[in-house]
Amino acid sequence: MADDAFTDALYARGLHVPFLHAESVDSTNAWAERELAQGRHTPFVLLADTQNAGVGQRGHQFDSPAGTGMYCTYVLSATPEQMMLLMPAAGVAASRACAIVSGTTPRLKWVNDLLVGRNKISGILAWIRQDRAGHPVAVLGWGLNLALPANRPLVANQPVAGLWDVAPNPDPRPALLANFLTELTTLLDTPVTIMPAYRRLAAGIGWRVHIDDGQRQLDGTLAGFADNGNAIVKTSTGTVTVAHGTLRYEQL
């Protein structure tokens, strides 16, 4: 697809943000790190048609076949409050963009997978890095299964699906990207709205869960989410909050 379709979609939303497109990269987040190291200023958006080393949470592989997915990274500067709530804001923005373009509203699985039913269709990955001036910036990657490839299953540690059964024509990525950035900008401009919106879209509240945060293993009931985005889990020994980690629903 011509890059003009993406820039036109962004400009139509008043998003005058530099946009770079590649047919194939290792990962768009790694590409973003290289752009920062070379002195590129924020904000900017990167999009690839496929990734050969896509990365998910905690280093898991994010399979990125051509023609059936969207793989993009948005690099932005943000205040400390915005940085703290970036992941929940990105989840809400991604769900809203999917709803606007497809009519399907994915639910959010903490930290930030998007689900249709009980199937994962999307993952979001945020890194905090520095620009060449030493200022903190957010590297925010979004990978979305538009549809499942016909010739092979995706590699995943849970059931997967696509936003559509078959990737639509014309290409929905320009509209998805423009709506995602529009919704994200609106949320970050009004941080008080982020967690209420996240809670409305969250899946699994009241369910039994297992959380691995890299230092401890927790089993309990997902009770909700704190105003800073942390998960609240009721365990057999009390209520704890968890800032990051991998969550698994025991029902799945």
PDB file of C-alpha atoms in Angstrom:
ATOM      1  CA  MET A   1       0.000   0.000   0.000  1.00  0.00           C
ATOM      2  CA  ALA A   2       1.228   3.514  -0.787  1.00  0.00           C
ATOM      3  CA  ASP A   3       2.446   5.464   2.215  1.00  0.00           C
ATOM      4  CA  ASP A   4       0.160   8.321   1.145  1.00  0.00           C
ATOM      5  CA  ALA A   5      -2.822   6.387   2.488  1.00  0.00           C
ATOM      6  CA  PHE A   6      -1.276   6.379   5.960  1.00  0.00           C
ATOM      7  CA  THR A   7      -0.151  10.000   5.961  1.00  0.00           C
ATOM      8  CA  ASP A   8      -3.517  11.096   4.560  1.00  0.00           C
ATOM      9  CA  ALA A   9      -5.340   9.206   7.318  1.00  0.00           C
ATOM     10  CA  LEU A  10      -3.101  10.770   9.969  1.00  0.00           C
ATOM     11  CA  TYR A  11      -3.379  14.284   8.541  1.00  0.00           C
ATOM     12  CA  ALA A  12      -7.159  13.967   8.293  1.00  0.00           C
ATOM     13  CA  ARG A  13      -7.161  13.566  12.073  1.00  0.00           C
ATOM     14  CA  GLY A  14      -4.817  16.519  12.593  1.00  0.00           C
ATOM     15  CA  LEU A  15      -1.921  14.183  13.382  1.00  0.00           C
ATOM     16  CA  HIS A  16       1.089  15.835  11.755  1.00  0.00           C
ATOM     17  CA  VAL A  17       3.506  13.194  12.971  1.00  0.00           C
ATOM     18  CA  PRO A  18       6.421  11.839  10.909  1.00  0.00           C
ATOM     19  CA  PHE A  19       5.651   8.380   9.517  1.00  0.00           C
ATOM     20  CA  LEU A  20       8.115   5.756   8.281  1.00  0.00           C
ATOM     21  CA  HIS A  21       7.139   2.504   6.584  1.00  0.00           C
ATOM     22  CA  ALA A  22       9.228  -0.603   5.893  1.00  0.00           C
ATOM     23  CA  GLU A  23       8.317  -3.866   4.222  1.00  0.00           C
ATOM     24  CA  SER A  24      10.239  -5.920   6.798  1.00  0.00           C
ATOM     25  CA  VAL A  25      12.196  -5.223   9.983  1.00  0.00           C
ATOM     26  CA  ASP A  26      13.389  -7.221  12.977  1.00  0.00           C
ATOM     27  CA  SER A  27      10.868  -5.461  15.221  1.00  0.00           C
ATOM     28  CA  THR A  28       9.353  -2.002  15.047  1.00  0.00           C
ATOM     29  CA  ASN A  29      10.352  -1.301  18.671  1.00  0.00           C
ATOM     30  CA  ALA A  30      13.981  -2.200  17.929  1.00  0.00           C
ATOM     31  CA  TRP A  31      13.787  -0.038  14.796  1.00  0.00           C
ATOM     32  CA  ALA A  32      12.506   2.812  16.985  1.00  0.00           C
ATOM     33  CA  GLU A  33      15.491   2.429  19.310  1.00  0.00           C
ATOM     34  CA  ARG A  34      17.843   2.781  16.362  1.00  0.00           C
ATOM     35  CA  GLU A  35      16.024   5.887  15.146  1.00  0.00           C
ATOM     36  CA  LEU A  36      16.346   7.435  18.607  1.00  0.00           C
ATOM     37  CA  ALA A  37      20.062   6.584  18.733  1.00  0.00           C
ATOM     38  CA  GLN A  38      20.501   8.350  15.394  1.00  0.00           C
ATOM     39  CA  GLY A  39      18.901  11.495  16.792  1.00  0.00           C
ATOM     40  CA  ARG A  40      15.333  11.346  15.492  1.00  0.00           C
ATOM     41  CA  HIS A  41      13.042  13.626  17.506  1.00  0.00           C
ATOM     42  CA  THR A  42       9.730  12.575  18.993  1.00  0.00           C
ATOM     43  CA  PRO A  43       6.997  12.041  18.111  1.00  0.00           C
ATOM     44  CA  PHE A  44       7.233   9.635  15.188  1.00  0.00           C
ATOM     45  CA  VAL A  45       5.460   6.511  13.957  1.00  0.00           C
ATOM     46  CA  LEU A  46       6.979   3.394  12.422  1.00  0.00           C
ATOM     47  CA  LEU A  47       5.075   0.659  10.597  1.00  0.00           C
ATOM     48  CA  ALA A  48       6.277  -2.595   9.042  1.00  0.00           C
ATOM     49  CA  ASP A  49       4.422  -5.066   6.847  1.00  0.00           C
ATOM     50  CA  THR A  50       6.143  -7.928   8.663  1.00  0.00           C
ATOM     51  CA  GLN A  51       8.603  -8.465  11.519  1.00  0.00           C
ATOM     52  CA  ASN A  52      11.134 -11.276  11.565  1.00  0.00           C
ATOM     53  CA  ALA A  53      11.895 -10.929  15.282  1.00  0.00           C
ATOM     54  CA  GLY A  54       8.713  -9.477  16.779  1.00  0.00           C
ATOM     55  CA  VAL A  55       8.827  -9.265  20.565  1.00  0.00           C
ATOM     56  CA  GLY A  56       5.993  -9.555  23.074  1.00  0.00           C
ATOM     57  CA  GLN A  57       5.848  -9.238  26.833  1.00  0.00           C
ATOM     58  CA  ARG A  58       8.841 -10.696  28.727  1.00  0.00           C
ATOM     59  CA  GLY A  59      10.634 -11.538  25.496  1.00  0.00           C
ATOM     60  CA  HIS A  60       7.963 -13.847  24.112  1.00  0.00           C
ATOM     61  CA  GLN A  61       7.811 -14.164  20.346  1.00  0.00           C
ATOM     62  CA  PHE A  62       5.141 -12.123  18.569  1.00  0.00           C
ATOM     63  CA  ASP A  63       4.534 -13.832  15.265  1.00  0.00           C
ATOM     64  CA  SER A  64       4.215 -11.223  12.515  1.00  0.00           C
ATOM     65  CA  PRO A  65       3.206 -12.664   9.141  1.00  0.00           C
ATOM     66  CA  ALA A  66       2.805 -10.378   6.150  1.00  0.00           C
ATOM     67  CA  GLY A  67      -0.655  -9.567   4.854  1.00  0.00           C
ATOM     68  CA  THR A  68      -2.635 -10.497   7.958  1.00  0.00           C
ATOM     69  CA  GLY A  69      -1.341  -8.172  10.663  1.00  0.00           C
ATOM     70  CA  MET A  70      -0.473  -4.620  11.647  1.00  0.00           C
ATOM     71  CA  TYR A  71       2.860  -3.951  13.365  1.00  0.00           C
ATOM     72  CA  CYS A  72       3.599  -0.399  14.439  1.00  0.00           C
ATOM     73  CA  THR A  73       5.466   1.639  17.052  1.00  0.00           C
ATOM     74  CA  TYR A  74       4.671   5.138  18.255  1.00  0.00           C
ATOM     75  CA  VAL A  75       7.504   7.026  19.951  1.00  0.00           C
ATOM     76  CA  LEU A  76       6.432   9.956  22.106  1.00  0.00           C
ATOM     77  CA  SER A  77       7.438  12.198  24.959  1.00  0.00           C
ATOM     78  CA  ALA A  78       5.132  12.203  27.966  1.00  0.00           C
ATOM     79  CA  THR A  79       4.801  13.541  31.494  1.00  0.00           C
ATOM     80  CA  PRO A  80       5.474  11.198  34.446  1.00  0.00           C
ATOM     81  CA  GLU A  81       1.715  10.774  34.989  1.00  0.00           C
ATOM     82  CA  GLN A  82       1.206   9.931  31.329  1.00  0.00           C
ATOM     83  CA  MET A  83       4.110   7.471  31.417  1.00  0.00           C
ATOM     84  CA  MET A  84       2.589   5.698  34.430  1.00  0.00           C
ATOM     85  CA  LEU A  85      -0.737   5.237  32.632  1.00  0.00           C
ATOM     86  CA  LEU A  86       0.623   4.671  29.127  1.00  0.00           C
ATOM     87  CA  MET A  87      -0.146   0.941  28.981  1.00  0.00           C
ATOM     88  CA  PRO A  88      -3.786   1.185  30.097  1.00  0.00           C
ATOM     89  CA  ALA A  89      -4.276   4.222  27.834  1.00  0.00           C
ATOM     90  CA  ALA A  90      -2.822   2.311  24.887  1.00  0.00           C
ATOM     91  CA  GLY A  91      -5.098  -0.646  25.581  1.00  0.00           C
ATOM     92  CA  VAL A  92      -8.187   1.530  25.608  1.00  0.00           C
ATOM     93  CA  ALA A  93      -7.066   3.392  22.474  1.00  0.00           C
ATOM     94  CA  ALA A  94      -6.408   0.127  20.625  1.00  0.00           C
ATOM     95  CA  SER A  95      -9.783  -1.333  21.598  1.00  0.00           C
ATOM     96  CA  ARG A  96     -11.576   1.830  20.537  1.00  0.00           C
ATOM     97  CA  ALA A  97      -9.732   1.936  17.204  1.00  0.00           C
ATOM     98  CA  CYS A  98     -10.703  -1.675  16.510  1.00  0.00           C
ATOM     99  CA  ALA A  99     -14.324  -0.898  17.391  1.00  0.00           C
ATOM    100  CA  ILE A 100     -14.463   2.152  15.128  1.00  0.00           C
ATOM    101  CA  VAL A 101     -12.965   0.378  12.127  1.00  0.00           C
ATOM    102  CA  SER A 102     -14.387  -3.150  12.490  1.00  0.00           C
ATOM    103  CA  GLY A 103     -17.450  -2.834  14.707  1.00  0.00           C
ATOM    104  CA  THR A 104     -15.935  -5.346  17.162  1.00  0.00           C
ATOM    105  CA  THR A 105     -14.885  -4.080  20.604  1.00  0.00           C
ATOM    106  CA  PRO A 106     -12.054  -6.191  22.050  1.00  0.00           C
ATOM    107  CA  ARG A 107     -11.792  -6.622  25.822  1.00  0.00           C
ATOM    108  CA  LEU A 108      -8.543  -5.934  27.673  1.00  0.00           C
ATOM    109  CA  LYS A 109      -6.485  -8.577  29.460  1.00  0.00           C
ATOM    110  CA  TRP A 110      -4.007  -7.005  31.878  1.00  0.00           C
ATOM    111  CA  VAL A 111      -1.287  -5.901  31.233  1.00  0.00           C
ATOM    112  CA  ASN A 112      -2.316  -5.313  27.641  1.00  0.00           C
ATOM    113  CA  ASP A 113      -3.532  -8.069  25.447  1.00  0.00           C
ATOM    114  CA  LEU A 114      -6.711  -7.522  23.442  1.00  0.00           C
ATOM    115  CA  LEU A 115      -9.231 -10.341  23.396  1.00  0.00           C
ATOM    116  CA  VAL A 116     -12.167 -11.223  21.195  1.00  0.00           C
ATOM    117  CA  GLY A 117     -14.070 -13.790  23.182  1.00  0.00           C
ATOM    118  CA  ARG A 118     -11.274 -15.663  24.923  1.00  0.00           C
ATOM    119  CA  ASN A 119      -8.860 -15.384  22.008  1.00  0.00           C
ATOM    120  CA  LYS A 120      -5.914 -13.008  21.867  1.00  0.00           C
ATOM    121  CA  ILE A 121      -5.896 -10.779  18.800  1.00  0.00           C
ATOM    122  CA  SER A 122      -3.369  -8.148  19.829  1.00  0.00           C
ATOM    123  CA  GLY A 123      -0.512  -7.257  22.129  1.00  0.00           C
ATOM    124  CA  ILE A 124       0.951  -3.950  23.272  1.00  0.00           C
ATOM    125  CA  LEU A 125       4.522  -3.454  24.478  1.00  0.00           C
ATOM    126  CA  ALA A 126       5.916  -0.249  26.005  1.00  0.00           C
ATOM    127  CA  TRP A 127       9.560   0.523  26.687  1.00  0.00           C
ATOM    128  CA  ILE A 128      10.903   3.638  28.379  1.00  0.00           C
ATOM    129  CA  ARG A 129      14.067   4.831  26.644  1.00  0.00           C
ATOM    130  CA  GLN A 130      16.078   8.027  26.296  1.00  0.00           C
ATOM    131  CA  ASP A 131      16.610  10.293  23.331  1.00  0.00           C
ATOM    132  CA  ARG A 132      20.091  11.585  22.501  1.00  0.00           C
ATOM    133  CA  ALA A 133      19.548  14.520  24.861  1.00  0.00           C
ATOM    134  CA  GLY A 134      18.904  12.124  27.738  1.00  0.00           C
ATOM    135  CA  HIS A 135      15.169  12.827  27.998  1.00  0.00           C
ATOM    136  CA  PRO A 136      12.835   9.890  28.713  1.00  0.00           C
ATOM    137  CA  VAL A 137      10.606   8.843  25.841  1.00  0.00           C
ATOM    138  CA  ALA A 138       8.068   6.056  25.429  1.00  0.00           C
ATOM    139  CA  VAL A 139       8.482   3.415  22.720  1.00  0.00           C
ATOM    140  CA  LEU A 140       4.987   2.001  22.314  1.00  0.00           C
ATOM    141  CA  GLY A 141       4.531  -1.015  20.071  1.00  0.00           C
ATOM    142  CA  TRP A 142       1.172  -2.377  18.898  1.00  0.00           C
ATOM    143  CA  GLY A 143       0.796  -5.670  17.077  1.00  0.00           C
ATOM    144  CA  LEU A 144      -2.645  -6.699  15.827  1.00  0.00           C
ATOM    145  CA  ASN A 145      -3.854  -9.832  14.039  1.00  0.00           C
ATOM    146  CA  LEU A 146      -6.121  -8.526  11.292  1.00  0.00           C
ATOM    147  CA  ALA A 147      -6.894 -12.161  10.452  1.00  0.00           C
ATOM    148  CA  LEU A 148      -5.176 -15.497  10.966  1.00  0.00           C
ATOM    149  CA  PRO A 149      -2.896 -16.655   8.142  1.00  0.00           C
ATOM    150  CA  ALA A 150      -4.408 -19.506   6.166  1.00  0.00           C
ATOM    151  CA  ASN A 151      -1.193 -21.498   5.811  1.00  0.00           C
ATOM    152  CA  ARG A 152       0.008 -21.788   9.397  1.00  0.00           C
ATOM    153  CA  PRO A 153      -1.047 -21.116  12.974  1.00  0.00           C
ATOM    154  CA  LEU A 154       0.391 -18.247  14.957  1.00  0.00           C
ATOM    155  CA  VAL A 155       2.862 -19.102  17.717  1.00  0.00           C
ATOM    156  CA  ALA A 156       1.280 -18.163  21.033  1.00  0.00           C
ATOM    157  CA  ASN A 157       0.854 -19.338  24.606  1.00  0.00           C
ATOM    158  CA  GLN A 158      -2.924 -18.923  24.478  1.00  0.00           C
ATOM    159  CA  PRO A 159      -5.759 -19.217  21.922  1.00  0.00           C
ATOM    160  CA  VAL A 160      -5.482 -16.630  19.156  1.00  0.00           C
ATOM    161  CA  ALA A 161      -7.781 -15.106  16.554  1.00  0.00           C
ATOM    162  CA  GLY A 162      -7.990 -12.157  14.196  1.00  0.00           C
ATOM    163  CA  LEU A 163     -10.084  -9.009  14.319  1.00  0.00           C
ATOM    164  CA  TRP A 164     -11.689 -10.277  11.084  1.00  0.00           C
ATOM    165  CA  ASP A 165     -12.083 -13.793   9.719  1.00  0.00           C
ATOM    166  CA  VAL A 166     -10.411 -12.591   6.506  1.00  0.00           C
ATOM    167  CA  ALA A 167      -8.298  -9.445   6.221  1.00  0.00           C
ATOM    168  CA  PRO A 168     -10.509  -6.834   4.542  1.00  0.00           C
ATOM    169  CA  ASN A 169      -9.883  -4.918   1.363  1.00  0.00           C
ATOM    170  CA  PRO A 170      -9.124  -2.019   1.207  1.00  0.00           C
ATOM    171  CA  ASP A 171      -6.342  -2.184   3.760  1.00  0.00           C
ATOM    172  CA  PRO A 172      -7.747  -1.198   7.189  1.00  0.00           C
ATOM    173  CA  ARG A 173      -4.359  -0.291   8.686  1.00  0.00           C
ATOM    174  CA  PRO A 174      -4.401   3.451   7.868  1.00  0.00           C
ATOM    175  CA  ALA A 175      -7.766   3.871   9.624  1.00  0.00           C
ATOM    176  CA  LEU A 176      -6.699   1.678  12.548  1.00  0.00           C
ATOM    177  CA  LEU A 177      -3.462   3.610  13.041  1.00  0.00           C
ATOM    178  CA  ALA A 178      -5.092   7.044  12.750  1.00  0.00           C
ATOM    179  CA  ASN A 179      -7.873   6.140  15.177  1.00  0.00           C
ATOM    180  CA  PHE A 180      -5.420   4.557  17.619  1.00  0.00           C
ATOM    181  CA  LEU A 181      -3.243   7.685  17.758  1.00  0.00           C
ATOM    182  CA  THR A 182      -6.279   9.973  17.987  1.00  0.00           C
ATOM    183  CA  GLU A 183      -7.789   8.032  20.882  1.00  0.00           C
ATOM    184  CA  LEU A 184      -4.425   7.715  22.649  1.00  0.00           C
ATOM    185  CA  THR A 185      -3.760  11.451  22.378  1.00  0.00           C
ATOM    186  CA  THR A 186      -7.197  12.256  23.801  1.00  0.00           C
ATOM    187  CA  LEU A 187      -6.694   9.881  26.732  1.00  0.00           C
ATOM    188  CA  LEU A 188      -3.207  11.130  27.565  1.00  0.00           C
ATOM    189  CA  ASP A 189      -4.451  14.733  27.444  1.00  0.00           C
ATOM    190  CA  THR A 190      -6.991  13.830  30.167  1.00  0.00           C
ATOM    191  CA  PRO A 191      -5.302  11.177  32.355  1.00  0.00           C
ATOM    192  CA  VAL A 192      -8.189  11.109  34.839  1.00  0.00           C
ATOM    193  CA  THR A 193     -10.318   9.386  32.174  1.00  0.00           C
ATOM    194  CA  ILE A 194      -7.896   6.523  31.504  1.00  0.00           C
ATOM    195  CA  MET A 195      -8.561   4.064  34.329  1.00  0.00           C
ATOM    196  CA  PRO A 196     -12.370   4.405  34.309  1.00  0.00           C
ATOM    197  CA  ALA A 197     -12.279   3.631  30.581  1.00  0.00           C
ATOM    198  CA  TYR A 198      -9.876   0.742  31.153  1.00  0.00           C
ATOM    199  CA  ARG A 199     -12.068  -0.818  33.844  1.00  0.00           C
ATOM    200  CA  ARG A 200     -15.092  -0.740  31.524  1.00  0.00           C
ATOM    201  CA  LEU A 201     -13.175  -2.764  28.934  1.00  0.00           C
ATOM    202  CA  ALA A 202     -11.290  -5.073  31.304  1.00  0.00           C
ATOM    203  CA  ALA A 203     -11.886  -8.814  31.056  1.00  0.00           C
ATOM    204  CA  GLY A 204     -11.761 -11.223  33.971  1.00  0.00           C
ATOM    205  CA  ILE A 205     -12.656  -9.142  37.025  1.00  0.00           C
ATOM    206  CA  GLY A 206     -13.874 -11.638  39.606  1.00  0.00           C
ATOM    207  CA  TRP A 207     -12.097 -14.531  37.888  1.00  0.00           C
ATOM    208  CA  ARG A 208      -9.441 -16.766  39.402  1.00  0.00           C
ATOM    209  CA  VAL A 209      -6.018 -15.761  38.045  1.00  0.00           C
ATOM    210  CA  HIS A 210      -2.364 -16.653  38.263  1.00  0.00           C
ATOM    211  CA  ILE A 211       0.196 -13.818  38.019  1.00  0.00           C
ATOM    212  CA  ASP A 212       3.945 -14.149  37.553  1.00  0.00           C
ATOM    213  CA  ASP A 213       5.725 -10.820  38.029  1.00  0.00           C
ATOM    214  CA  GLY A 214       9.214 -12.251  37.729  1.00  0.00           C
ATOM    215  CA  GLN A 215       9.759 -12.333  41.488  1.00  0.00           C
ATOM    216  CA  ARG A 216       6.672 -14.081  42.827  1.00  0.00           C
ATOM    217  CA  GLN A 217       3.848 -16.332  41.768  1.00  0.00           C
ATOM    218  CA  LEU A 218       0.380 -15.232  42.866  1.00  0.00           C
ATOM    219  CA  ASP A 219      -2.896 -17.125  42.777  1.00  0.00           C
ATOM    220  CA  GLY A 220      -6.130 -15.394  43.656  1.00  0.00           C
ATOM    221  CA  THR A 221      -9.130 -13.490  42.350  1.00  0.00           C
ATOM    222  CA  LEU A 222      -8.742 -10.449  40.122  1.00  0.00           C
ATOM    223  CA  ALA A 223     -10.532  -7.746  42.113  1.00  0.00           C
ATOM    224  CA  GLY A 224      -9.924  -4.756  39.851  1.00  0.00           C
ATOM    225  CA  PHE A 225      -7.367  -2.118  38.986  1.00  0.00           C
ATOM    226  CA  ALA A 226      -5.861   0.728  40.995  1.00  0.00           C
ATOM    227  CA  ASP A 227      -5.764   4.298  39.739  1.00  0.00           C
ATOM    228  CA  ASN A 228      -2.101   3.828  38.772  1.00  0.00           C
ATOM    229  CA  GLY A 229      -2.951   0.832  36.571  1.00  0.00           C
ATOM    230  CA  ASN A 230      -1.804  -1.879  38.971  1.00  0.00           C
ATOM    231  CA  ALA A 231      -3.818  -5.093  39.175  1.00  0.00           C
ATOM    232  CA  ILE A 232      -5.551  -5.766  42.507  1.00  0.00           C
ATOM    233  CA  VAL A 233      -5.601  -9.451  43.451  1.00  0.00           C
ATOM    234  CA  LYS A 234      -7.273 -11.051  46.445  1.00  0.00           C
ATOM    235  CA  THR A 235      -5.194 -14.009  47.607  1.00  0.00           C
ATOM    236  CA  SER A 236      -5.660 -16.460  50.468  1.00  0.00           C
ATOM    237  CA  THR A 237      -3.422 -14.283  52.642  1.00  0.00           C
ATOM    238  CA  GLY A 238      -4.747 -10.830  51.731  1.00  0.00           C
ATOM    239  CA  THR A 239      -5.099  -8.273  48.948  1.00  0.00           C
ATOM    240  CA  VAL A 240      -2.022  -7.343  46.925  1.00  0.00           C
ATOM    241  CA  THR A 241      -1.348  -4.968  44.047  1.00  0.00           C
ATOM    242  CA  VAL A 242       0.848  -5.951  41.115  1.00  0.00           C
ATOM    243  CA  ALA A 243       2.565  -3.412  38.864  1.00  0.00           C
ATOM    244  CA  HIS A 244       3.635  -5.725  36.038  1.00  0.00           C
ATOM    245  CA  GLY A 245       3.811  -9.347  35.063  1.00  0.00           C
ATOM    246  CA  THR A 246       2.076 -12.092  33.120  1.00  0.00           C
ATOM    247  CA  LEU A 247      -1.526 -12.854  34.009  1.00  0.00           C
ATOM    248  CA  ARG A 248      -3.275 -16.105  33.202  1.00  0.00           C
ATOM    249  CA  TYR A 249      -6.977 -16.667  33.655  1.00  0.00           C
ATOM    250  CA  GLU A 250      -7.590 -20.005  35.349  1.00  0.00           C
ATOM    251  CA  GLN A 251     -10.846 -20.370  33.381  1.00  0.00           C
ATOM    252  CA  LEU A 252      -9.062 -20.375  30.023  1.00  0.00           C
TER     253      LEU A 252
END
